[in-house]
Amino acid sequence: MYVLGIETSCDETAASVVKDGRRICSNIVSSSLDFHKKYGGVVPEIASRMQLEVITEVVDSALGASGIKIKDIGLISVTNSPGLLGSLLVGISFAKALAFSLGVPLLGVNHLYSHIYASFLNKKTPSFPFVALIVSGGHTSLFFVEDFDKIKLVGSTLDDACGEAFDKVAKVLGLSYPGGPVIEELAKKGSPRTIKFSCSNTNNPLDFSFSGIKTAVLYYVNRQTTGRPENAAFRRRPAKCSSRQIKDICASFQQAAIDTLINKSLSCAKSKRVKAIVVGGGVAANSSLKEEFIRRSQENGLKCYFPPKELCMDNAAMVAGLGYQLFKKGYRSDISLNADLN
Ligand code: KG4
Ligand code: ZN
């Protein structure tokens, strides 16, 4: 069965055709990132307006590149939760109209669960049950996964998401948005143990907190610049740190974030007695995170699965794939499908 996936939960407009939940026939992603750069983060109104402008072309391209005819589509799967309200509504409205006009079934899927599904689009796929860490610009969550429709949240961030912390640290250092890829590159040239950054503890050991470490970086930079840590404004300004210091800050911050993500995932896997960990979301594109995750999982007798890099970021192939699996289990949405922000 060919499934058309549509994803518009944040700044991307994506469409993809996937056969039987496994074979990606096309995968088109259009991003409005360049329009958000000067604001240092995604501006919801800009995102949804751009999505409205490009969605028809993106879906057309995905259908064209797939080599199949529109009448061969057996299901339309669309992200309906969680995400930016205006952005979600663009994808949902488009999907509903197309499904209605073609007379094909429609299914709304959860964005975070679809990030978990991205690892099922790889050559080697995980077996249930497993623990999943979804780490992106909007979320940092640990799930216990027993099936595609049996996913339980066991921990999440109490404040900033991990990707958001990368973005904010980059802003403090005067680097560009999004911060993750820039910090990853600079971290390669820095020393990860020069500065002692660490993430705050949480009452539930499986929850996360990234707001403290972000402030610690700001204070550290302020101290280098003015001799005083105060002035906690996260405004963009060139950090007066040397380029050596910036590389060390990036490496030390990144290492602290990686240590926390891995330690908590491993202890979650241990407490749930599973044999595998699945990682997904934008931050999973970080190659140091991937290397260390795989190494430490192996040391602990666990298998570790990452999606291919291009499927770590938001895309519609994961939406089509998850939609197929849930459709097979009997799940359907109807024309009343709406955005769900929870
Ligand atoms: O999953 P995603 O594309 O969108 C959301 O659903 O949020 O994730 C975007 C986030 C951004 O915060 C970005 O800085 C982060 O993923 N990111 C990275 C890397 N590439 C993207 N973080 C660390 N290292 C990277 N290489
Ligand atoms: Zn995402």
mmCIF file of C-alpha atoms and ligand atoms in Angstrom:
data_model
loop_
_atom_site.group_PDB
_atom_site.id
_atom_site.type_symbol
_atom_site.label_atom_id
_atom_site.label_comp_id
_atom_site.label_asym_id
_atom_site.label_seq_id
_atom_site.Cartn_x
_atom_site.Cartn_y
_atom_site.Cartn_z
ATOM 1 C CA MET A 1 0.000 0.000 0.000
ATOM 2 C CA TYR A 2 1.251 3.490 -0.896
ATOM 3 C CA VAL A 3 0.823 6.043 1.864
ATOM 4 C CA LEU A 4 1.142 9.789 1.378
ATOM 5 C CA GLY A 5 2.579 11.414 4.511
ATOM 6 C CA ILE A 6 2.242 15.129 5.290
ATOM 7 C CA GLU A 7 4.203 16.890 8.050
ATOM 8 C CA THR A 8 3.843 20.560 8.996
ATOM 9 C CA SER A 9 4.226 20.603 12.787
ATOM 10 C CA CYS A 10 7.012 23.203 12.996
ATOM 11 C CA ASP A 11 8.870 25.163 10.298
ATOM 12 C CA GLU A 12 9.111 22.384 7.708
ATOM 13 C CA THR A 13 6.559 21.544 5.026
ATOM 14 C CA ALA A 14 7.149 17.919 4.101
ATOM 15 C CA ALA A 15 5.461 15.264 1.984
ATOM 16 C CA SER A 16 6.505 11.719 1.235
ATOM 17 C CA VAL A 17 5.235 8.548 -0.393
ATOM 18 C CA VAL A 18 6.166 5.338 1.435
ATOM 19 C CA LYS A 19 5.279 1.808 0.321
ATOM 20 C CA ASP A 20 4.140 -0.681 2.988
ATOM 21 C CA GLY A 21 5.684 1.375 5.780
ATOM 22 C CA ARG A 22 9.213 0.525 4.606
ATOM 23 C CA ARG A 23 10.211 1.722 1.147
ATOM 24 C CA ILE A 24 10.587 5.489 0.728
ATOM 25 C CA CYS A 25 9.462 6.322 -2.829
ATOM 26 C CA SER A 26 9.884 10.085 -2.348
ATOM 27 C CA ASN A 27 10.720 12.409 0.507
ATOM 28 C CA ILE A 28 10.402 16.165 -0.031
ATOM 29 C CA VAL A 29 11.185 18.697 2.715
ATOM 30 C CA SER A 30 10.862 22.455 2.311
ATOM 31 C CA SER A 31 12.082 24.545 5.231
ATOM 32 C CA SER A 32 11.382 28.184 6.102
ATOM 33 C CA LEU A 33 14.494 28.211 8.325
ATOM 34 C CA ASP A 34 16.182 31.078 6.479
ATOM 35 C CA PHE A 35 13.241 33.369 7.314
ATOM 36 C CA HIS A 36 13.560 32.619 11.054
ATOM 37 C CA LYS A 37 17.338 32.959 11.334
ATOM 38 C CA LYS A 38 17.424 36.633 12.187
ATOM 39 C CA TYR A 39 14.996 36.047 15.095
ATOM 40 C CA GLY A 40 17.120 33.224 16.549
ATOM 41 C CA GLY A 41 14.140 30.832 16.638
ATOM 42 C CA VAL A 42 11.011 29.789 14.758
ATOM 43 C CA VAL A 43 8.369 32.532 14.452
ATOM 44 C CA PRO A 44 5.035 30.623 14.310
ATOM 45 C CA GLU A 45 3.230 33.173 12.117
ATOM 46 C CA ILE A 46 6.022 33.161 9.517
ATOM 47 C CA ALA A 47 6.131 29.354 9.555
ATOM 48 C CA SER A 48 2.411 28.832 8.908
ATOM 49 C CA ARG A 49 2.224 31.505 6.207
ATOM 50 C CA MET A 50 5.122 29.934 4.347
ATOM 51 C CA GLN A 51 3.571 26.482 4.719
ATOM 52 C CA LEU A 52 0.338 27.731 3.202
ATOM 53 C CA GLU A 53 2.291 29.031 0.218
ATOM 54 C CA VAL A 54 4.322 25.900 -0.499
ATOM 55 C CA ILE A 55 2.222 22.915 0.572
ATOM 56 C CA THR A 56 0.584 22.269 -2.800
ATOM 57 C CA GLU A 57 3.936 22.314 -4.563
ATOM 58 C CA VAL A 58 5.584 20.104 -1.930
ATOM 59 C CA VAL A 59 2.840 17.442 -2.165
ATOM 60 C CA ASP A 60 2.928 17.652 -5.979
ATOM 61 C CA SER A 61 6.706 17.136 -5.933
ATOM 62 C CA ALA A 62 6.424 14.169 -3.576
ATOM 63 C CA LEU A 63 3.832 12.526 -5.819
ATOM 64 C CA GLY A 64 5.853 13.323 -8.950
ATOM 65 C CA ALA A 65 9.130 11.986 -7.533
ATOM 66 C CA SER A 66 7.481 8.786 -6.252
ATOM 67 C CA GLY A 67 6.716 7.566 -9.756
ATOM 68 C CA ILE A 68 3.163 6.576 -8.802
ATOM 69 C CA LYS A 69 -0.158 8.102 -9.759
ATOM 70 C CA ILE A 70 -2.282 9.970 -7.236
ATOM 71 C CA LYS A 71 -5.019 7.338 -7.640
ATOM 72 C CA ASP A 72 -2.597 4.707 -6.302
ATOM 73 C CA ILE A 73 -2.463 6.374 -2.877
ATOM 74 C CA GLY A 74 -4.258 4.152 -0.355
ATOM 75 C CA LEU A 75 -4.011 6.351 2.741
ATOM 76 C CA ILE A 76 -3.154 9.926 3.711
ATOM 77 C CA SER A 77 -1.320 10.187 7.015
ATOM 78 C CA VAL A 78 -0.804 13.618 8.563
ATOM 79 C CA THR A 79 0.817 14.972 11.739
ATOM 80 C CA ASN A 80 -1.931 16.360 13.989
ATOM 81 C CA SER A 81 -0.114 16.587 17.342
ATOM 82 C CA PRO A 82 1.899 18.151 18.967
ATOM 83 C CA GLY A 83 3.266 21.265 17.246
ATOM 84 C CA LEU A 84 2.519 24.881 16.350
ATOM 85 C CA LEU A 85 -1.229 25.324 15.984
ATOM 86 C CA GLY A 86 -1.242 27.332 12.738
ATOM 87 C CA SER A 87 1.346 25.049 11.168
ATOM 88 C CA LEU A 88 -0.474 21.842 12.113
ATOM 89 C CA LEU A 89 -3.720 23.234 10.708
ATOM 90 C CA VAL A 90 -2.169 23.839 7.282
ATOM 91 C CA GLY A 91 -1.174 20.171 6.946
ATOM 92 C CA ILE A 92 -4.368 18.805 8.480
ATOM 93 C CA SER A 93 -6.653 20.956 6.299
ATOM 94 C CA PHE A 94 -4.746 20.021 3.168
ATOM 95 C CA ALA A 95 -4.765 16.310 4.065
ATOM 96 C CA LYS A 96 -8.482 16.345 4.853
ATOM 97 C CA ALA A 97 -9.385 18.070 1.591
ATOM 98 C CA LEU A 98 -7.212 15.712 -0.459
ATOM 99 C CA ALA A 99 -8.464 12.569 1.301
ATOM 100 C CA PHE A 100 -12.077 13.704 0.847
ATOM 101 C CA SER A 101 -11.640 14.521 -2.836
ATOM 102 C CA LEU A 102 -9.799 11.263 -3.591
ATOM 103 C CA GLY A 103 -12.095 9.167 -1.414
ATOM 104 C CA VAL A 104 -9.166 7.615 0.482
ATOM 105 C CA PRO A 105 -8.847 7.082 4.233
ATOM 106 C CA LEU A 106 -7.195 9.664 6.472
ATOM 107 C CA LEU A 107 -5.171 9.198 9.637
ATOM 108 C CA GLY A 108 -3.754 11.755 12.085
ATOM 109 C CA VAL A 109 -0.500 10.722 13.793
ATOM 110 C CA ASN A 110 1.609 12.003 16.676
ATOM 111 C CA HIS A 111 4.790 13.834 15.681
ATOM 112 C CA LEU A 112 6.942 12.382 18.480
ATOM 113 C CA TYR A 113 5.786 8.828 17.777
ATOM 114 C CA SER A 114 6.632 9.356 14.123
ATOM 115 C CA HIS A 115 10.186 10.378 15.183
ATOM 116 C CA ILE A 116 10.372 6.960 16.893
ATOM 117 C CA TYR A 117 9.184 5.349 13.639
ATOM 118 C CA ALA A 118 12.079 6.937 11.701
ATOM 119 C CA SER A 119 14.327 4.105 12.962
ATOM 120 C CA PHE A 120 11.990 1.600 11.249
ATOM 121 C CA LEU A 121 12.920 3.161 7.902
ATOM 122 C CA ASN A 122 16.514 1.991 8.302
ATOM 123 C CA LYS A 123 18.001 -1.322 7.139
ATOM 124 C CA LYS A 124 18.171 -2.789 10.644
ATOM 125 C CA THR A 125 14.998 -2.206 12.626
ATOM 126 C CA PRO A 126 14.364 -2.507 16.370
ATOM 127 C CA SER A 127 12.187 -5.167 17.997
ATOM 128 C CA PHE A 128 9.606 -4.382 20.680
ATOM 129 C CA PRO A 129 9.799 -3.605 23.531
ATOM 130 C CA PHE A 130 12.367 -0.807 23.656
ATOM 131 C CA VAL A 131 13.024 2.565 25.206
ATOM 132 C CA ALA A 132 12.915 5.604 22.882
ATOM 133 C CA LEU A 133 14.593 8.958 23.430
ATOM 134 C CA ILE A 134 13.153 11.746 21.288
ATOM 135 C CA VAL A 135 15.344 14.781 21.433
ATOM 136 C CA SER A 136 14.488 17.811 19.315
ATOM 137 C CA GLY A 137 14.041 21.565 19.366
ATOM 138 C CA GLY A 138 10.677 21.281 21.098
ATOM 139 C CA HIS A 139 10.898 18.026 23.053
ATOM 140 C CA THR A 140 13.159 15.833 25.125
ATOM 141 C CA SER A 141 11.187 12.746 26.066
ATOM 142 C CA LEU A 142 11.755 9.153 27.097
ATOM 143 C CA PHE A 143 9.172 6.563 26.095
ATOM 144 C CA PHE A 144 8.596 2.908 26.883
ATOM 145 C CA VAL A 145 7.466 1.390 23.578
ATOM 146 C CA GLU A 146 5.709 -1.985 23.392
ATOM 147 C CA ASP A 147 4.053 -1.542 20.000
ATOM 148 C CA PHE A 148 3.238 1.222 17.490
ATOM 149 C CA ASP A 149 0.090 1.957 19.495
ATOM 150 C CA LYS A 150 1.455 1.140 22.944
ATOM 151 C CA ILE A 151 3.782 4.017 23.760
ATOM 152 C CA LYS A 152 4.102 5.336 27.302
ATOM 153 C CA LEU A 153 5.846 8.572 28.326
ATOM 154 C CA VAL A 154 8.201 7.886 31.239
ATOM 155 C CA GLY A 155 10.222 11.102 31.398
ATOM 156 C CA SER A 156 10.444 14.496 29.741
ATOM 157 C CA THR A 157 12.059 17.887 30.111
ATOM 158 C CA LEU A 158 10.802 20.104 32.897
ATOM 159 C CA ASP A 159 11.915 23.273 31.109
ATOM 160 C CA ASP A 160 13.912 23.709 27.876
ATOM 161 C CA ALA A 161 14.223 20.979 25.260
ATOM 162 C CA CYS A 162 17.764 19.793 24.537
ATOM 163 C CA GLY A 163 17.773 21.245 20.990
ATOM 164 C CA GLU A 164 16.446 24.499 22.380
ATOM 165 C CA ALA A 165 19.417 24.594 24.787
ATOM 166 C CA PHE A 166 21.778 24.105 21.813
ATOM 167 C CA ASP A 167 20.000 26.979 20.054
ATOM 168 C CA LYS A 168 20.171 29.282 23.097
ATOM 169 C CA VAL A 169 23.825 28.508 23.850
ATOM 170 C CA ALA A 170 24.621 29.298 20.207
ATOM 171 C CA LYS A 171 22.817 32.627 20.606
ATOM 172 C CA VAL A 172 24.866 33.484 23.721
ATOM 173 C CA LEU A 173 28.020 32.747 21.755
ATOM 174 C CA GLY A 174 26.887 34.868 18.805
ATOM 175 C CA LEU A 175 26.607 31.800 16.546
ATOM 176 C CA SER A 176 23.904 31.229 13.955
ATOM 177 C CA TYR A 177 20.528 29.491 14.280
ATOM 178 C CA PRO A 178 19.890 26.567 14.526
ATOM 179 C CA GLY A 179 22.626 26.093 17.097
ATOM 180 C CA GLY A 180 22.957 22.299 17.031
ATOM 181 C CA PRO A 181 24.956 21.822 13.809
ATOM 182 C CA VAL A 182 27.207 24.875 14.486
ATOM 183 C CA ILE A 183 27.976 23.778 18.045
ATOM 184 C CA GLU A 184 28.673 20.240 16.826
ATOM 185 C CA GLU A 185 31.271 21.527 14.327
ATOM 186 C CA LEU A 186 33.011 23.858 16.823
ATOM 187 C CA ALA A 187 32.931 21.179 19.541
ATOM 188 C CA LYS A 188 35.061 18.929 17.318
ATOM 189 C CA LYS A 189 37.908 21.453 17.651
ATOM 190 C CA GLY A 190 37.466 22.077 21.400
ATOM 191 C CA SER A 191 38.207 20.191 24.588
ATOM 192 C CA PRO A 192 35.084 18.711 26.240
ATOM 193 C CA ARG A 193 36.499 18.624 29.767
ATOM 194 C CA THR A 194 37.952 22.147 30.032
ATOM 195 C CA ILE A 195 34.881 23.718 31.631
ATOM 196 C CA LYS A 196 32.721 21.846 34.112
ATOM 197 C CA PHE A 197 29.138 22.190 32.878
ATOM 198 C CA SER A 198 26.442 19.771 33.991
ATOM 199 C CA CYS A 199 22.674 19.401 33.680
ATOM 200 C CA SER A 200 20.537 19.924 36.791
ATOM 201 C CA ASN A 201 19.193 16.953 38.726
ATOM 202 C CA THR A 202 15.465 16.210 38.625
ATOM 203 C CA ASN A 203 13.146 14.586 41.189
ATOM 204 C CA ASN A 204 12.107 11.910 38.714
ATOM 205 C CA PRO A 205 15.516 10.673 37.523
ATOM 206 C CA LEU A 206 14.057 10.063 34.047
ATOM 207 C CA ASP A 207 13.037 13.704 33.592
ATOM 208 C CA PHE A 208 15.422 16.271 32.082
ATOM 209 C CA SER A 209 16.328 19.881 32.780
ATOM 210 C CA PHE A 210 18.392 21.975 30.373
ATOM 211 C CA SER A 211 17.597 25.462 31.551
ATOM 212 C CA GLY A 212 20.289 25.491 34.280
ATOM 213 C CA ILE A 213 23.137 24.484 31.990
ATOM 214 C CA LYS A 214 22.084 27.099 29.443
ATOM 215 C CA THR A 215 22.256 29.782 32.160
ATOM 216 C CA ALA A 216 25.598 28.398 33.379
ATOM 217 C CA VAL A 217 26.997 28.937 29.872
ATOM 218 C CA LEU A 218 25.610 32.480 29.819
ATOM 219 C CA TYR A 219 27.185 33.275 33.197
ATOM 220 C CA TYR A 220 30.486 31.757 32.121
ATOM 221 C CA VAL A 221 30.517 33.902 28.985
ATOM 222 C CA ASN A 222 29.541 37.015 30.969
ATOM 223 C CA ARG A 223 32.363 36.372 33.406
ATOM 224 C CA GLN A 224 34.864 36.178 30.552
ATOM 225 C CA THR A 225 33.433 39.342 29.029
ATOM 226 C CA THR A 226 32.712 41.617 32.013
ATOM 227 C CA GLY A 227 34.140 39.774 35.009
ATOM 228 C CA ARG A 228 30.568 39.407 36.367
ATOM 229 C CA PRO A 229 28.120 36.547 35.789
ATOM 230 C CA GLU A 230 24.904 38.645 36.049
ATOM 231 C CA ASN A 231 22.938 40.062 33.165
ATOM 232 C CA ALA A 232 21.060 36.954 32.166
ATOM 233 C CA ALA A 233 19.578 38.400 28.976
ATOM 234 C CA PHE A 234 19.757 35.973 26.078
ATOM 235 C CA ARG A 235 20.329 38.576 23.444
ATOM 236 C CA ARG A 236 22.380 38.025 20.358
ATOM 237 C CA ARG A 237 25.740 39.685 20.649
ATOM 238 C CA PRO A 238 29.176 38.567 19.707
ATOM 239 C CA ALA A 239 30.699 36.835 22.720
ATOM 240 C CA LYS A 240 33.958 38.438 23.666
ATOM 241 C CA CYS A 241 35.504 35.044 24.200
ATOM 242 C CA SER A 242 38.484 33.952 22.138
ATOM 243 C CA SER A 243 37.810 31.462 19.396
ATOM 244 C CA ARG A 244 39.667 28.854 21.479
ATOM 245 C CA GLN A 245 37.317 29.541 24.417
ATOM 246 C CA ILE A 246 34.229 29.323 22.184
ATOM 247 C CA LYS A 247 35.331 25.906 20.914
ATOM 248 C CA ASP A 248 35.936 24.696 24.480
ATOM 249 C CA ILE A 249 32.552 26.038 25.637
ATOM 250 C CA CYS A 250 30.820 24.246 22.732
ATOM 251 C CA ALA A 251 32.664 20.990 23.445
ATOM 252 C CA SER A 252 32.058 21.158 27.210
ATOM 253 C CA PHE A 253 28.365 22.050 26.868
ATOM 254 C CA GLN A 254 27.780 19.387 24.226
ATOM 255 C CA GLN A 255 29.535 16.755 26.341
ATOM 256 C CA ALA A 256 27.371 17.539 29.372
ATOM 257 C CA ALA A 257 24.205 17.302 27.263
ATOM 258 C CA ILE A 258 25.347 14.002 25.700
ATOM 259 C CA ASP A 259 26.252 12.513 29.106
ATOM 260 C CA THR A 260 22.809 13.355 30.498
ATOM 261 C CA LEU A 261 20.899 12.010 27.499
ATOM 262 C CA ILE A 262 22.843 8.738 27.494
ATOM 263 C CA ASN A 263 22.895 8.182 31.276
ATOM 264 C CA LYS A 264 19.141 8.688 31.601
ATOM 265 C CA SER A 265 18.330 6.515 28.582
ATOM 266 C CA LEU A 266 20.540 3.692 29.853
ATOM 267 C CA SER A 267 19.006 3.791 33.309
ATOM 268 C CA CYS A 268 15.509 3.841 31.761
ATOM 269 C CA ALA A 269 16.397 0.807 29.617
ATOM 270 C CA LYS A 270 17.695 -0.943 32.724
ATOM 271 C CA SER A 271 14.592 -0.224 34.805
ATOM 272 C CA LYS A 272 12.274 -1.325 31.979
ATOM 273 C CA ARG A 273 14.437 -4.419 31.309
ATOM 274 C CA VAL A 274 14.552 -3.849 27.560
ATOM 275 C CA LYS A 275 17.354 -4.801 25.188
ATOM 276 C CA ALA A 276 17.269 -1.792 22.873
ATOM 277 C CA ILE A 277 17.218 2.004 22.782
ATOM 278 C CA VAL A 278 15.862 3.993 19.826
ATOM 279 C CA VAL A 279 16.932 7.617 19.400
ATOM 280 C CA GLY A 280 15.253 10.203 17.149
ATOM 281 C CA GLY A 281 14.593 13.917 16.592
ATOM 282 C CA GLY A 282 16.820 16.736 15.334
ATOM 283 C CA VAL A 283 19.507 16.390 18.021
ATOM 284 C CA ALA A 284 19.954 12.729 17.004
ATOM 285 C CA ALA A 285 21.680 14.151 13.891
ATOM 286 C CA ASN A 286 24.648 14.920 16.173
ATOM 287 C CA SER A 287 27.390 12.440 15.276
ATOM 288 C CA SER A 288 29.178 12.608 18.660
ATOM 289 C CA LEU A 289 25.897 11.771 20.385
ATOM 290 C CA LYS A 290 25.389 8.838 18.018
ATOM 291 C CA GLU A 291 28.928 7.459 18.410
ATOM 292 C CA GLU A 292 28.873 7.655 22.197
ATOM 293 C CA PHE A 293 25.341 6.283 22.420
ATOM 294 C CA ILE A 294 26.232 3.246 20.337
ATOM 295 C CA ARG A 295 29.465 2.631 22.252
ATOM 296 C CA ARG A 296 27.912 2.931 25.702
ATOM 297 C CA SER A 297 24.846 0.872 24.715
ATOM 298 C CA GLN A 298 27.138 -1.926 23.558
ATOM 299 C CA GLU A 299 29.112 -1.731 26.812
ATOM 300 C CA ASN A 300 25.796 -2.241 28.610
ATOM 301 C CA GLY A 301 24.651 -5.128 26.412
ATOM 302 C CA LEU A 302 22.046 -3.036 24.596
ATOM 303 C CA LYS A 303 21.335 -2.415 20.932
ATOM 304 C CA CYS A 304 21.010 1.191 19.863
ATOM 305 C CA TYR A 305 19.132 2.454 16.791
ATOM 306 C CA PHE A 306 19.392 5.849 15.095
ATOM 307 C CA PRO A 307 17.528 6.831 11.901
ATOM 308 C CA PRO A 308 19.574 7.853 8.848
ATOM 309 C CA LYS A 309 20.694 11.467 9.421
ATOM 310 C CA GLU A 310 18.181 13.004 7.003
ATOM 311 C CA LEU A 311 15.344 11.244 8.854
ATOM 312 C CA CYS A 312 16.427 12.614 12.258
ATOM 313 C CA MET A 313 15.085 16.025 11.263
ATOM 314 C CA ASP A 314 11.389 16.614 10.604
ATOM 315 C CA ASN A 315 10.194 14.729 7.513
ATOM 316 C CA ALA A 316 7.014 13.117 6.207
ATOM 317 C CA ALA A 317 8.400 9.625 5.475
ATOM 318 C CA MET A 318 8.187 8.824 9.190
ATOM 319 C CA VAL A 319 4.592 10.106 9.200
ATOM 320 C CA ALA A 320 3.626 7.917 6.231
ATOM 321 C CA GLY A 321 5.380 4.905 7.786
ATOM 322 C CA LEU A 322 3.718 5.201 11.187
ATOM 323 C CA GLY A 323 0.362 5.892 9.497
ATOM 324 C CA TYR A 324 0.660 2.613 7.567
ATOM 325 C CA GLN A 325 1.339 0.585 10.737
ATOM 326 C CA LEU A 326 -1.565 2.152 12.642
ATOM 327 C CA PHE A 327 -3.919 1.807 9.655
ATOM 328 C CA LYS A 328 -3.112 -1.926 9.567
ATOM 329 C CA LYS A 329 -4.151 -2.083 13.211
ATOM 330 C CA GLY A 330 -7.525 -0.534 12.333
ATOM 331 C CA TYR A 331 -6.939 3.111 13.252
ATOM 332 C CA ARG A 332 -8.762 5.740 11.147
ATOM 333 C CA SER A 333 -9.507 9.460 11.427
ATOM 334 C CA ASP A 334 -12.485 11.210 9.908
ATOM 335 C CA ILE A 335 -13.174 14.648 8.517
ATOM 336 C CA SER A 336 -13.434 16.042 12.076
ATOM 337 C CA LEU A 337 -9.669 15.509 12.582
ATOM 338 C CA ASN A 338 -8.229 18.543 14.342
ATOM 339 C CA ALA A 339 -4.908 19.729 15.786
ATOM 340 C CA ASP A 340 -4.241 18.408 19.261
ATOM 341 C CA LEU A 341 -1.676 20.466 21.159
ATOM 342 C CA ASN A 342 -1.179 18.037 24.066
HETATM 343 O O1 KG4 B 1 13.274 17.496 15.188
HETATM 344 P P1 KG4 B 1 13.649 18.858 14.694
HETATM 345 O O2 KG4 B 1 14.051 18.975 13.251
HETATM 346 O O3 KG4 B 1 12.466 19.863 14.910
HETATM 347 C C1 KG4 B 1 11.672 19.832 16.041
HETATM 348 O O4 KG4 B 1 10.691 19.044 16.058
HETATM 349 O O5 KG4 B 1 12.040 20.573 17.000
HETATM 350 O O6 KG4 B 1 14.827 19.409 15.654
HETATM 351 C C2 KG4 B 1 15.417 20.670 15.505
HETATM 352 C C3 KG4 B 1 16.444 20.844 16.624
HETATM 353 C C4 KG4 B 1 17.067 22.241 16.712
HETATM 354 O O7 KG4 B 1 16.985 22.697 18.049
HETATM 355 C C5 KG4 B 1 18.518 22.030 16.288
HETATM 356 O O8 KG4 B 1 19.445 22.905 16.919
HETATM 357 C C6 KG4 B 1 18.755 20.595 16.726
HETATM 358 O O9 KG4 B 1 17.544 19.927 16.444
HETATM 359 N N1 KG4 B 1 19.844 19.974 15.955
HETATM 360 C C7 KG4 B 1 20.987 19.539 16.508
HETATM 361 C C8 KG4 B 1 21.806 19.087 15.428
HETATM 362 N N2 KG4 B 1 21.106 19.264 14.255
HETATM 363 C C9 KG4 B 1 19.901 19.803 14.610
HETATM 364 N N3 KG4 B 1 21.403 19.499 17.788
HETATM 365 C C10 KG4 B 1 22.649 19.014 18.030
HETATM 366 N N4 KG4 B 1 23.486 18.583 17.050
HETATM 367 C C11 KG4 B 1 23.103 18.593 15.749
HETATM 368 N N5 KG4 B 1 23.935 18.162 14.792
HETATM 369 ZN ZN ZN B 2 10.466 16.996 15.189
#
